mmCIF file of N, CA and C and ligand atoms in Angstrom:
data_model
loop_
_atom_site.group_PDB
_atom_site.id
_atom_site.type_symbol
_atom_site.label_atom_id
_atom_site.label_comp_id
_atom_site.label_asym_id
_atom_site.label_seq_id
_atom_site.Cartn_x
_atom_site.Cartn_y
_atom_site.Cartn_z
ATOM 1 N N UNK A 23 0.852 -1.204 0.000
ATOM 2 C CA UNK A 23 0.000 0.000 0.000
ATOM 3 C C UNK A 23 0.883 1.248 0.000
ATOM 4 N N UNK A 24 0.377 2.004 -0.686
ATOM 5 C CA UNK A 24 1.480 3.176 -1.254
ATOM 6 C C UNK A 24 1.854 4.261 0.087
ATOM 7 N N UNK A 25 0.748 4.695 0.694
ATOM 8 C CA UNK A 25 1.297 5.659 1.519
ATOM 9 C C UNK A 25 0.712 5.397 3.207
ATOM 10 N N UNK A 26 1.302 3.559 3.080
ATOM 11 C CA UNK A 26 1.189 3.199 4.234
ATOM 12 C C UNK A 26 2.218 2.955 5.267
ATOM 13 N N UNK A 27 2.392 3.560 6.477
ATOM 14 C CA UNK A 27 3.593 4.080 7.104
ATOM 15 C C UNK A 27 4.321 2.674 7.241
ATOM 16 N N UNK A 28 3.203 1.793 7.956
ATOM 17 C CA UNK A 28 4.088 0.521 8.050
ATOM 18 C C UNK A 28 5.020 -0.557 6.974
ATOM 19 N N UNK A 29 3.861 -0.577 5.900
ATOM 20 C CA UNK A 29 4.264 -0.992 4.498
ATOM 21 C C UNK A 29 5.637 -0.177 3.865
ATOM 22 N N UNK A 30 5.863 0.986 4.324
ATOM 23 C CA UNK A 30 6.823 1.588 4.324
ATOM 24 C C UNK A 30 8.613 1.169 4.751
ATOM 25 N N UNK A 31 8.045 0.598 6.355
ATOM 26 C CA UNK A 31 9.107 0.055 7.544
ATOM 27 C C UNK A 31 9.118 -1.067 6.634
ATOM 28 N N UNK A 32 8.516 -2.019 6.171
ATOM 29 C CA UNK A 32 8.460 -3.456 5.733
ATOM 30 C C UNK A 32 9.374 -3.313 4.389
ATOM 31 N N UNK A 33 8.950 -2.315 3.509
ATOM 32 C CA UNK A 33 10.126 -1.907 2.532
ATOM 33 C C UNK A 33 10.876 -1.597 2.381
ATOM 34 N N UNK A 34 11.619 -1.189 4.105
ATOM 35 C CA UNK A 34 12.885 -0.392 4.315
ATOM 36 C C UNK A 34 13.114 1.048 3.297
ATOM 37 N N UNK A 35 11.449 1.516 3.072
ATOM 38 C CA UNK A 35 11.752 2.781 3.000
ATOM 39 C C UNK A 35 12.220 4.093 4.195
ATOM 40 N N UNK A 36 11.346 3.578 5.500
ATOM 41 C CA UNK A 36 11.401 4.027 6.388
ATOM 42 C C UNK A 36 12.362 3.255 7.598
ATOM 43 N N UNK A 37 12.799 3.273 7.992
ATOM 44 C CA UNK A 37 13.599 2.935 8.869
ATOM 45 C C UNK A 37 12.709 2.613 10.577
ATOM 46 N N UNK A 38 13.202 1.137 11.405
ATOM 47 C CA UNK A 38 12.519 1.226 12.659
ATOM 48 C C UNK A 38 13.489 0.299 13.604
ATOM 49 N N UNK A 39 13.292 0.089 14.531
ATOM 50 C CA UNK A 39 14.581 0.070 15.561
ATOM 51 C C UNK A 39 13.584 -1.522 15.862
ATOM 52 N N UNK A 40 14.068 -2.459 15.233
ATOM 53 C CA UNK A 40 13.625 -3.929 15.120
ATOM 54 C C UNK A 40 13.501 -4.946 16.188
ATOM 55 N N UNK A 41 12.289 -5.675 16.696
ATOM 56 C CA UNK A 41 12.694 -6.575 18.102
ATOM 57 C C UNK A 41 12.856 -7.719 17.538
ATOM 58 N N UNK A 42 11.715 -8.143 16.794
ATOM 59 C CA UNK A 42 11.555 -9.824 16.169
ATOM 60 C C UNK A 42 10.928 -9.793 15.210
ATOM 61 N N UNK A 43 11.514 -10.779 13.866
ATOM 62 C CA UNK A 43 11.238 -10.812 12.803
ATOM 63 C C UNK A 43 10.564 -12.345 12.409
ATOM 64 N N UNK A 44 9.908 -12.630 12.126
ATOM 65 C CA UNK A 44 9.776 -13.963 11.082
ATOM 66 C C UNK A 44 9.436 -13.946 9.953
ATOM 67 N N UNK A 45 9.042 -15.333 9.211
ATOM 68 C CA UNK A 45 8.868 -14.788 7.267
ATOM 69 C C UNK A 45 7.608 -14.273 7.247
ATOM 70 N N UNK A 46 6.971 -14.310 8.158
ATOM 71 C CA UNK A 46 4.910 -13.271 7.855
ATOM 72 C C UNK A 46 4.825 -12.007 8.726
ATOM 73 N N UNK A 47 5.795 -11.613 9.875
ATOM 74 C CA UNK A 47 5.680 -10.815 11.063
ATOM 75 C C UNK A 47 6.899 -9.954 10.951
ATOM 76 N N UNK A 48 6.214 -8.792 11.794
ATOM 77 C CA UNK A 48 7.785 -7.646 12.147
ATOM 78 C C UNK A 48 7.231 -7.027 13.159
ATOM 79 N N UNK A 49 8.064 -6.829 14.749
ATOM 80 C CA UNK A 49 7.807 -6.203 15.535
ATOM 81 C C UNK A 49 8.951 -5.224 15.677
ATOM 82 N N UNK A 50 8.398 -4.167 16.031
ATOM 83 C CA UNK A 50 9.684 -2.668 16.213
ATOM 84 C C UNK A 50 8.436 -1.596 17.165
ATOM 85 N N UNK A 51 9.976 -1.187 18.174
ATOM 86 C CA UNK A 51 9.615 0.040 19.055
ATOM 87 C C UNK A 51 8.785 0.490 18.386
ATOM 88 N N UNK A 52 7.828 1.152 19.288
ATOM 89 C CA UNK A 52 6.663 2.360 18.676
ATOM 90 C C UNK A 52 7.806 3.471 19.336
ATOM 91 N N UNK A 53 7.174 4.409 17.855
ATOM 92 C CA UNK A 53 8.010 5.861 17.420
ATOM 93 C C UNK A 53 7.597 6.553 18.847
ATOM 94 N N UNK A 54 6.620 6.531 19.422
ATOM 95 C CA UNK A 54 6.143 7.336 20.507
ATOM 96 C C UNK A 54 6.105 6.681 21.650
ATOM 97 N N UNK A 55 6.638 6.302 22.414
ATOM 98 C CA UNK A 55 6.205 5.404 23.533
ATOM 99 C C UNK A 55 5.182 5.347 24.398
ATOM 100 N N UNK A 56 4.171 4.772 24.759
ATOM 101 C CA UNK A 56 3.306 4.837 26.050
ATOM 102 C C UNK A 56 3.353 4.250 27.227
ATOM 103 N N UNK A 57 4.753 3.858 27.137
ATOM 104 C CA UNK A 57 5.278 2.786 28.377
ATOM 105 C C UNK A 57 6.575 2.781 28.332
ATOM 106 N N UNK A 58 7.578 2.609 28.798
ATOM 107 C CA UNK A 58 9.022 1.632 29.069
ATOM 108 C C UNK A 58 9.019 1.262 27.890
ATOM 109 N N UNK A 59 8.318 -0.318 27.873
ATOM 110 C CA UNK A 59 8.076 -1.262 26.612
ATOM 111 C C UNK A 59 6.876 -0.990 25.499
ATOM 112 N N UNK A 60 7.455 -0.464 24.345
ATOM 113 C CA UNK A 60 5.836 -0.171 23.386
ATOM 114 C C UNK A 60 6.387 -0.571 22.437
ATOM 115 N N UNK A 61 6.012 -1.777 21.926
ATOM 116 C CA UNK A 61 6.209 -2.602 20.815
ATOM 117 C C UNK A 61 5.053 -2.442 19.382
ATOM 118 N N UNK A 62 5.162 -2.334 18.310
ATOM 119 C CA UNK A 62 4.142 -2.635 17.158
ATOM 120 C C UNK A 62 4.643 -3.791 16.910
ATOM 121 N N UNK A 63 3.452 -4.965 16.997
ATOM 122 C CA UNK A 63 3.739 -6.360 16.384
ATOM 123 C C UNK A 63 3.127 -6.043 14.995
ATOM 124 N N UNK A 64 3.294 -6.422 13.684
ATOM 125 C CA UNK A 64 2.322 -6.208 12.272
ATOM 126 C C UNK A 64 2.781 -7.605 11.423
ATOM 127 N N UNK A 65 1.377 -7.935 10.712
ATOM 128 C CA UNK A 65 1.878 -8.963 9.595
ATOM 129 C C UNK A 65 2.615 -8.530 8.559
ATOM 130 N N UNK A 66 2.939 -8.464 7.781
ATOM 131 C CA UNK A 66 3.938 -8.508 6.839
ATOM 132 C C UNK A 66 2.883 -8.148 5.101
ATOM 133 N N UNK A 67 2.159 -9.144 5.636
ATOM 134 C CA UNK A 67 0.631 -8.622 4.325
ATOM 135 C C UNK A 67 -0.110 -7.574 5.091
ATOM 136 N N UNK A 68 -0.496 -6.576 4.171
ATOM 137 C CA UNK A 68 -1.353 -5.128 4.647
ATOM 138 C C UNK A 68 -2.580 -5.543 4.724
ATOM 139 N N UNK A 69 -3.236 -5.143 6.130
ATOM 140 C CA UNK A 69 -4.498 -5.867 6.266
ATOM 141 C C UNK A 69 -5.025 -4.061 6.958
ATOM 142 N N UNK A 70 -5.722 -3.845 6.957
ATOM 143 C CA UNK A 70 -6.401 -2.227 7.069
ATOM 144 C C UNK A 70 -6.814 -2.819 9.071
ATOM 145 N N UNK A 71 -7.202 -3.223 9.511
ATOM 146 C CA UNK A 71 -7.532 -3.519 10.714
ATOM 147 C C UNK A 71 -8.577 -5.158 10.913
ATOM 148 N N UNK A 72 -8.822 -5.079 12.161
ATOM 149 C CA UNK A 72 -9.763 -6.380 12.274
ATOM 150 C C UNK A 72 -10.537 -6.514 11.400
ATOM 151 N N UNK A 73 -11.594 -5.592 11.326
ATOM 152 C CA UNK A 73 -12.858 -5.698 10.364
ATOM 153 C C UNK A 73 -12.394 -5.849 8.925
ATOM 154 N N UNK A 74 -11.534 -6.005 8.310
ATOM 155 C CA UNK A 74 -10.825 -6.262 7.024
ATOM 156 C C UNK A 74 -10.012 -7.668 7.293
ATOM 157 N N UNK A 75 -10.058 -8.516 8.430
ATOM 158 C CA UNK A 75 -9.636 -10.038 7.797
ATOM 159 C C UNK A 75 -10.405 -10.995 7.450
ATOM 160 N N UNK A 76 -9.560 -11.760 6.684
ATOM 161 C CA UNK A 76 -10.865 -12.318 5.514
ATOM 162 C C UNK A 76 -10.572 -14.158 7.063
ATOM 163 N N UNK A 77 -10.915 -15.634 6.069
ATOM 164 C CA UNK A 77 -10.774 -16.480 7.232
ATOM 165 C C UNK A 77 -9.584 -16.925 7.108
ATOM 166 N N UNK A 78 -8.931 -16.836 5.896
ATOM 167 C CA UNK A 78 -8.159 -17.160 5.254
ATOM 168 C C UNK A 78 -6.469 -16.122 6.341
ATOM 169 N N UNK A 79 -7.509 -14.998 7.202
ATOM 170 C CA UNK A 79 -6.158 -15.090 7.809
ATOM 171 C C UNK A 79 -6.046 -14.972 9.302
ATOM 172 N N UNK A 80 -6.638 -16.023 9.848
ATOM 173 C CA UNK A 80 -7.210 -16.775 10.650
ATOM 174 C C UNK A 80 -5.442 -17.274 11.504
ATOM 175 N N UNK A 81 -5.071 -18.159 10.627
ATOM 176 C CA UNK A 81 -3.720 -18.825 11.019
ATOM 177 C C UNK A 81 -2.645 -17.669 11.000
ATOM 178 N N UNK A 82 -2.576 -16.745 10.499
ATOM 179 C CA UNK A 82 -1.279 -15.203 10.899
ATOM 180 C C UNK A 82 -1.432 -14.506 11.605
ATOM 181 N N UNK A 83 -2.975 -14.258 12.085
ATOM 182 C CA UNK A 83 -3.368 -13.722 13.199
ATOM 183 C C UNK A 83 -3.063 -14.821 14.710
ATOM 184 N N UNK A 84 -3.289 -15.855 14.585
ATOM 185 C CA UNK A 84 -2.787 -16.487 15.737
ATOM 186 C C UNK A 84 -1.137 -16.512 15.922
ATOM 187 N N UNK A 85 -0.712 -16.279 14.934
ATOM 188 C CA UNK A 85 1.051 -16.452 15.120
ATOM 189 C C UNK A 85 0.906 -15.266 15.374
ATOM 190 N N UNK A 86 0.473 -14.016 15.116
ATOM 191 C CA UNK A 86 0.668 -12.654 15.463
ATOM 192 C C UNK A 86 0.778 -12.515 16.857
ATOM 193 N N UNK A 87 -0.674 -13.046 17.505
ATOM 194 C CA UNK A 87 -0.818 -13.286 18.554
ATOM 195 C C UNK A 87 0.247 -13.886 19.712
ATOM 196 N N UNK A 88 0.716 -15.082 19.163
ATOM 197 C CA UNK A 88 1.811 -15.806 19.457
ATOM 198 C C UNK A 88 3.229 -15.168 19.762
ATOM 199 N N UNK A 89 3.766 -14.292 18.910
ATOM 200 C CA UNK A 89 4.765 -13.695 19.053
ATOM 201 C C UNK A 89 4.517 -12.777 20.005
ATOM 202 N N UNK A 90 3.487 -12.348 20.607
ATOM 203 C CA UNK A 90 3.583 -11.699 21.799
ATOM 204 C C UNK A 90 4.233 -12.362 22.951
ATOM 205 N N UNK A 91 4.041 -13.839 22.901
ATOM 206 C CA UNK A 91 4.571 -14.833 23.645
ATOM 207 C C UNK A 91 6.204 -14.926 23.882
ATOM 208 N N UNK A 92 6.395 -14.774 22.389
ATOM 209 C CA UNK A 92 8.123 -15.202 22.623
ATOM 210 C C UNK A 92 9.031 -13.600 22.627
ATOM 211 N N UNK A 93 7.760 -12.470 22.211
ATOM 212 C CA UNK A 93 8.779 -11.379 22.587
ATOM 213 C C UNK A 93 8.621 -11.133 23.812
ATOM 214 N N UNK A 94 7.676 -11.360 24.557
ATOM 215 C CA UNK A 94 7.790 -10.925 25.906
ATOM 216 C C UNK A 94 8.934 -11.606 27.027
ATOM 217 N N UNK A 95 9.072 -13.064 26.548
ATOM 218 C CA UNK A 95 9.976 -13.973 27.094
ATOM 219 C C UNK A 95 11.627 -13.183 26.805
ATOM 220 N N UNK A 96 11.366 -12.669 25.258
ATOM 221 C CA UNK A 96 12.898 -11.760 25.135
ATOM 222 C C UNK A 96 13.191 -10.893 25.105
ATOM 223 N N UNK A 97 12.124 -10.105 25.533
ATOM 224 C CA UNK A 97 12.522 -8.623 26.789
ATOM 225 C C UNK A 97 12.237 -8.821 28.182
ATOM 226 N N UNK A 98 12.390 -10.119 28.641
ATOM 227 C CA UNK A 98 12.038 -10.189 30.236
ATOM 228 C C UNK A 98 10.789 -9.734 30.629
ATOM 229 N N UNK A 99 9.697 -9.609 29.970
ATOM 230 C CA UNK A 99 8.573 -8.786 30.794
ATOM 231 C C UNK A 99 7.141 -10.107 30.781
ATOM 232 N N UNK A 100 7.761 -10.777 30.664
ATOM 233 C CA UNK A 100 6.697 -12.733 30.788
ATOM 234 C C UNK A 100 5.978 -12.608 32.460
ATOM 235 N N UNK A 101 6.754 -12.427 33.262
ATOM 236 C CA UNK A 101 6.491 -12.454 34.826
ATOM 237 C C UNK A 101 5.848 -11.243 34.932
ATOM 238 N N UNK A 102 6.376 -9.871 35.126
ATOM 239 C CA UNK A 102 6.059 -8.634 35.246
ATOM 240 C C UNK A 102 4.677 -8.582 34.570
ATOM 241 N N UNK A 103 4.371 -8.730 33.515
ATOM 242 C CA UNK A 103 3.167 -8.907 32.862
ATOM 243 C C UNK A 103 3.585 -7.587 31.935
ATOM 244 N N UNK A 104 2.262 -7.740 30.772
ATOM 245 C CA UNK A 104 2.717 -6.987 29.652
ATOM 246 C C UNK A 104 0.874 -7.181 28.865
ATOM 247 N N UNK A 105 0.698 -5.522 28.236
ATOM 248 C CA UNK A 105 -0.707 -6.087 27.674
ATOM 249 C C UNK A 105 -0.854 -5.836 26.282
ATOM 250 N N UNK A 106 -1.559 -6.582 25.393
ATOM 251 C CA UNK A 106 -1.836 -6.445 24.033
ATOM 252 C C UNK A 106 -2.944 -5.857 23.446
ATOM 253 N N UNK A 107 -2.585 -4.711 22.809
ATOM 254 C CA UNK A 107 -3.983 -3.741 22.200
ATOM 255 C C UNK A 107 -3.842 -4.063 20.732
ATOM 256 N N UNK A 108 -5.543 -4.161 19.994
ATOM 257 C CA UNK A 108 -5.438 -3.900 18.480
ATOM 258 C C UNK A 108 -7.005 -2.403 18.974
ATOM 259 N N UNK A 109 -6.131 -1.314 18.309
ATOM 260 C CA UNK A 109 -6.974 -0.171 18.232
ATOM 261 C C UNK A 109 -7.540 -0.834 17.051
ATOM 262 N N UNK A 110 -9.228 -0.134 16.862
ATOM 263 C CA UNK A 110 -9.886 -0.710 15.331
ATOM 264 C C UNK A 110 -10.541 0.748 15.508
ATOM 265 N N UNK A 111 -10.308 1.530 14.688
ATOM 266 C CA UNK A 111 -11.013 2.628 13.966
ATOM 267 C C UNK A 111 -11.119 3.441 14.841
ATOM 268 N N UNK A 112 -12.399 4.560 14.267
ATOM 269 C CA UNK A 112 -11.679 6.272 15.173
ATOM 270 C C UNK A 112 -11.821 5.931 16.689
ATOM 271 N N UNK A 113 -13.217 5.059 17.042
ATOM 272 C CA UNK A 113 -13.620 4.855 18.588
ATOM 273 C C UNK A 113 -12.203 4.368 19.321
ATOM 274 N N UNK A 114 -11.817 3.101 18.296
ATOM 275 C CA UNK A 114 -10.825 2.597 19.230
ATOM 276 C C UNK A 114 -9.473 3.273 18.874
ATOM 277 N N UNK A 115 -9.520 4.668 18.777
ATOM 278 C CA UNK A 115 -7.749 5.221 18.582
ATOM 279 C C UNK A 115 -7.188 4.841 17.304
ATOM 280 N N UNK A 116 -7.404 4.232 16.197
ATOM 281 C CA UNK A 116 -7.067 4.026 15.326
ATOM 282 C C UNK A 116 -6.337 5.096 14.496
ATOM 283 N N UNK A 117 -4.900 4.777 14.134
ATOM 284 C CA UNK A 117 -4.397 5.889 13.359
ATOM 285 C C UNK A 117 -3.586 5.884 12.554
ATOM 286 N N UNK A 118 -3.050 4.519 12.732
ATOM 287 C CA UNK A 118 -2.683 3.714 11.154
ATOM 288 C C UNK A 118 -3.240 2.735 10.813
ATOM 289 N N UNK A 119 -3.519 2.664 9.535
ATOM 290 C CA UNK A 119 -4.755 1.515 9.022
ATOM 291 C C UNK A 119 -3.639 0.626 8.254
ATOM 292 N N UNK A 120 -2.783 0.041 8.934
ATOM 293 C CA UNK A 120 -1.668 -1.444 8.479
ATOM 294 C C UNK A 120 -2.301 -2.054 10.015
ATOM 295 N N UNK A 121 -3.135 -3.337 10.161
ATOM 296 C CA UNK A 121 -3.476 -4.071 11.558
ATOM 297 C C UNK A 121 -1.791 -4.028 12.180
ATOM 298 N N UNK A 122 -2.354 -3.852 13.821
ATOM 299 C CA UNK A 122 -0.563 -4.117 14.563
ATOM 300 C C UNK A 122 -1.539 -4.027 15.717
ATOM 301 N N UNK A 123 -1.025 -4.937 16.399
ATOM 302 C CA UNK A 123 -1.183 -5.326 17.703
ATOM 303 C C UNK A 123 0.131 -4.469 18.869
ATOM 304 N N UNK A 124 -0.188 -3.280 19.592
ATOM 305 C CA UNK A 124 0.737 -2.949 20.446
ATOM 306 C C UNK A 124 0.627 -3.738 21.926
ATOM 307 N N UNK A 125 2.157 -4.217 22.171
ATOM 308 C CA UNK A 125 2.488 -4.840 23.620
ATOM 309 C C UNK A 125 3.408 -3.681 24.288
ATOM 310 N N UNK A 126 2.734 -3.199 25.389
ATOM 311 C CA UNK A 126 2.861 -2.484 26.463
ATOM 312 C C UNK A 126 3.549 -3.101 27.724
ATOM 313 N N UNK A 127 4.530 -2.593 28.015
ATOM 314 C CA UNK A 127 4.786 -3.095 29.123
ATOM 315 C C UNK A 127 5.884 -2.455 30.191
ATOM 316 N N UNK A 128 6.540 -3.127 31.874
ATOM 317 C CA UNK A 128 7.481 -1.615 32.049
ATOM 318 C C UNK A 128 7.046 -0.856 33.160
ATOM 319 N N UNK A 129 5.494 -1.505 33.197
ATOM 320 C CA UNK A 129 4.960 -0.459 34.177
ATOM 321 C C UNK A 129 3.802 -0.896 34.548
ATOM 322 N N UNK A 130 3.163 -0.582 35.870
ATOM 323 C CA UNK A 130 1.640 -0.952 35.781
ATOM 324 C C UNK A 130 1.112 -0.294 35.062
ATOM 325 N N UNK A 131 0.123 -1.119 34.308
ATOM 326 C CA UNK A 131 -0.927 -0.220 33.358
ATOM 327 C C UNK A 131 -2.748 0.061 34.203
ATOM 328 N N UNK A 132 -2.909 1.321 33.753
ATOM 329 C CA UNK A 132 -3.937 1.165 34.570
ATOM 330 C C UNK A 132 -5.536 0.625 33.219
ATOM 331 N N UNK A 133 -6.572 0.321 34.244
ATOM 332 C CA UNK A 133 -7.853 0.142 33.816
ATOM 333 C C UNK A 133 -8.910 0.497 34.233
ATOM 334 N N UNK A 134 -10.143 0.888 33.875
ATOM 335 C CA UNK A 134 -9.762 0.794 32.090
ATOM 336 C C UNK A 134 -8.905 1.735 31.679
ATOM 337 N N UNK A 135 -8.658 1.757 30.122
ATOM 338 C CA UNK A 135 -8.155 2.727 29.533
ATOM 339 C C UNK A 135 -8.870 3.916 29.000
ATOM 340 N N UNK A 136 -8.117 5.081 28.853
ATOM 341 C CA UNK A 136 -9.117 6.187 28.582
ATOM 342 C C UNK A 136 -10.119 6.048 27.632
HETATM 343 P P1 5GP B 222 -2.714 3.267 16.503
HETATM 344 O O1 5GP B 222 -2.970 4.644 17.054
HETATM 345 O O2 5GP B 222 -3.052 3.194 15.038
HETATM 346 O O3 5GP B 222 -3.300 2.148 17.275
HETATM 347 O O4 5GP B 222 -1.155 3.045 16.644
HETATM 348 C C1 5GP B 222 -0.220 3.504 15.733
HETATM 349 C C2 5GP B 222 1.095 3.551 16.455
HETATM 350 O O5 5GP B 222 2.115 3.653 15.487
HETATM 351 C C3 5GP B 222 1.239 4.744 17.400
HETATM 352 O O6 5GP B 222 1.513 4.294 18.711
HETATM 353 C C4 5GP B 222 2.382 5.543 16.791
HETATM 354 O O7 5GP B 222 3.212 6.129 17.769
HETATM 355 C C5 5GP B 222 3.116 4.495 15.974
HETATM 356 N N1 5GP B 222 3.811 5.020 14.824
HETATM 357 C C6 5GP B 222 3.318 5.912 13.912
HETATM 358 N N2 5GP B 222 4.237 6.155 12.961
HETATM 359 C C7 5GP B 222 5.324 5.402 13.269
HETATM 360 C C8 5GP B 222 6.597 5.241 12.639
HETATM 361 O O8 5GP B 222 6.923 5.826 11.605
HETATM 362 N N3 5GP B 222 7.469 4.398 13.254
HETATM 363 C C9 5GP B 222 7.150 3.715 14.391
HETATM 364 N N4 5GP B 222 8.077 2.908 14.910
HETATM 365 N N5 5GP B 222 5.959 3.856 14.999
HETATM 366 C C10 5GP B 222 5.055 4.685 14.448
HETATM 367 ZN ZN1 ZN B 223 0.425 -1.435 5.172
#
């Protein structure tokens, strides 16, 4: 997608400070932090948010999911605890339309959220 920030990072047009990679996934620091730990997990295929996956991506969304697992184990924050947001559109904060799951962590988080 042409003037999509993430699709961007994925093309190494843009540059991002990298945690974990596999052949469908890329997680990197968020540019802004809201914690200690603020990770963007994203698939690798441009998916606009939840309401745009088809079933077919059913199985990348669970590895998406998954890698929250093994990055948290490799920034130490498994015990401490750590939480996973997908913003979906204006209600939910939405403000880049590439799906990414942010893991927060570093700190108590409070609830709810604003
Ligand atoms: P959203 O508000 O869509 O749920 O989250 C988008 C996130 O992407 C925000 O936390 C924002 O700080 C982050 N972000 C926006 N542009 C960039 C960028 O160019 N690089 C990185 N690393 N993060 C970005
Ligand atoms: Zn994209």
């Amino acid at each position: 997608m042409l003037d999509c920030i993430f699709c961007k990072i994925l093309n190494n047009e843009l540059t991002c400070s990298k945690v974990f990679e596999s052949d469908q996934i890329l997680a990197f620091n968020d540019i802004d932090p809201k914690a200690p730990v603020h990770i963007i997990v994203i698939p690798k295929k441009h998916i606009s948010n939840i309401n745009d996956l088809n079933e077919s991506d059913r199985k990348l969304m669970g590895d998406l999911i998954f890698s929250a697992k093994i990055i948290a184990e490799k920034i130490n924050v498994k015990e401490s605890g750590f939480r996973c947001i997908f913003n979906t559109n204006n209600d939910g904060g939405q403000t880049v339309f590439h799906i990414h799951m942010h893991l927060l962590a570093g700190r108590e988080l409070s609830w709810p959220p604003g």
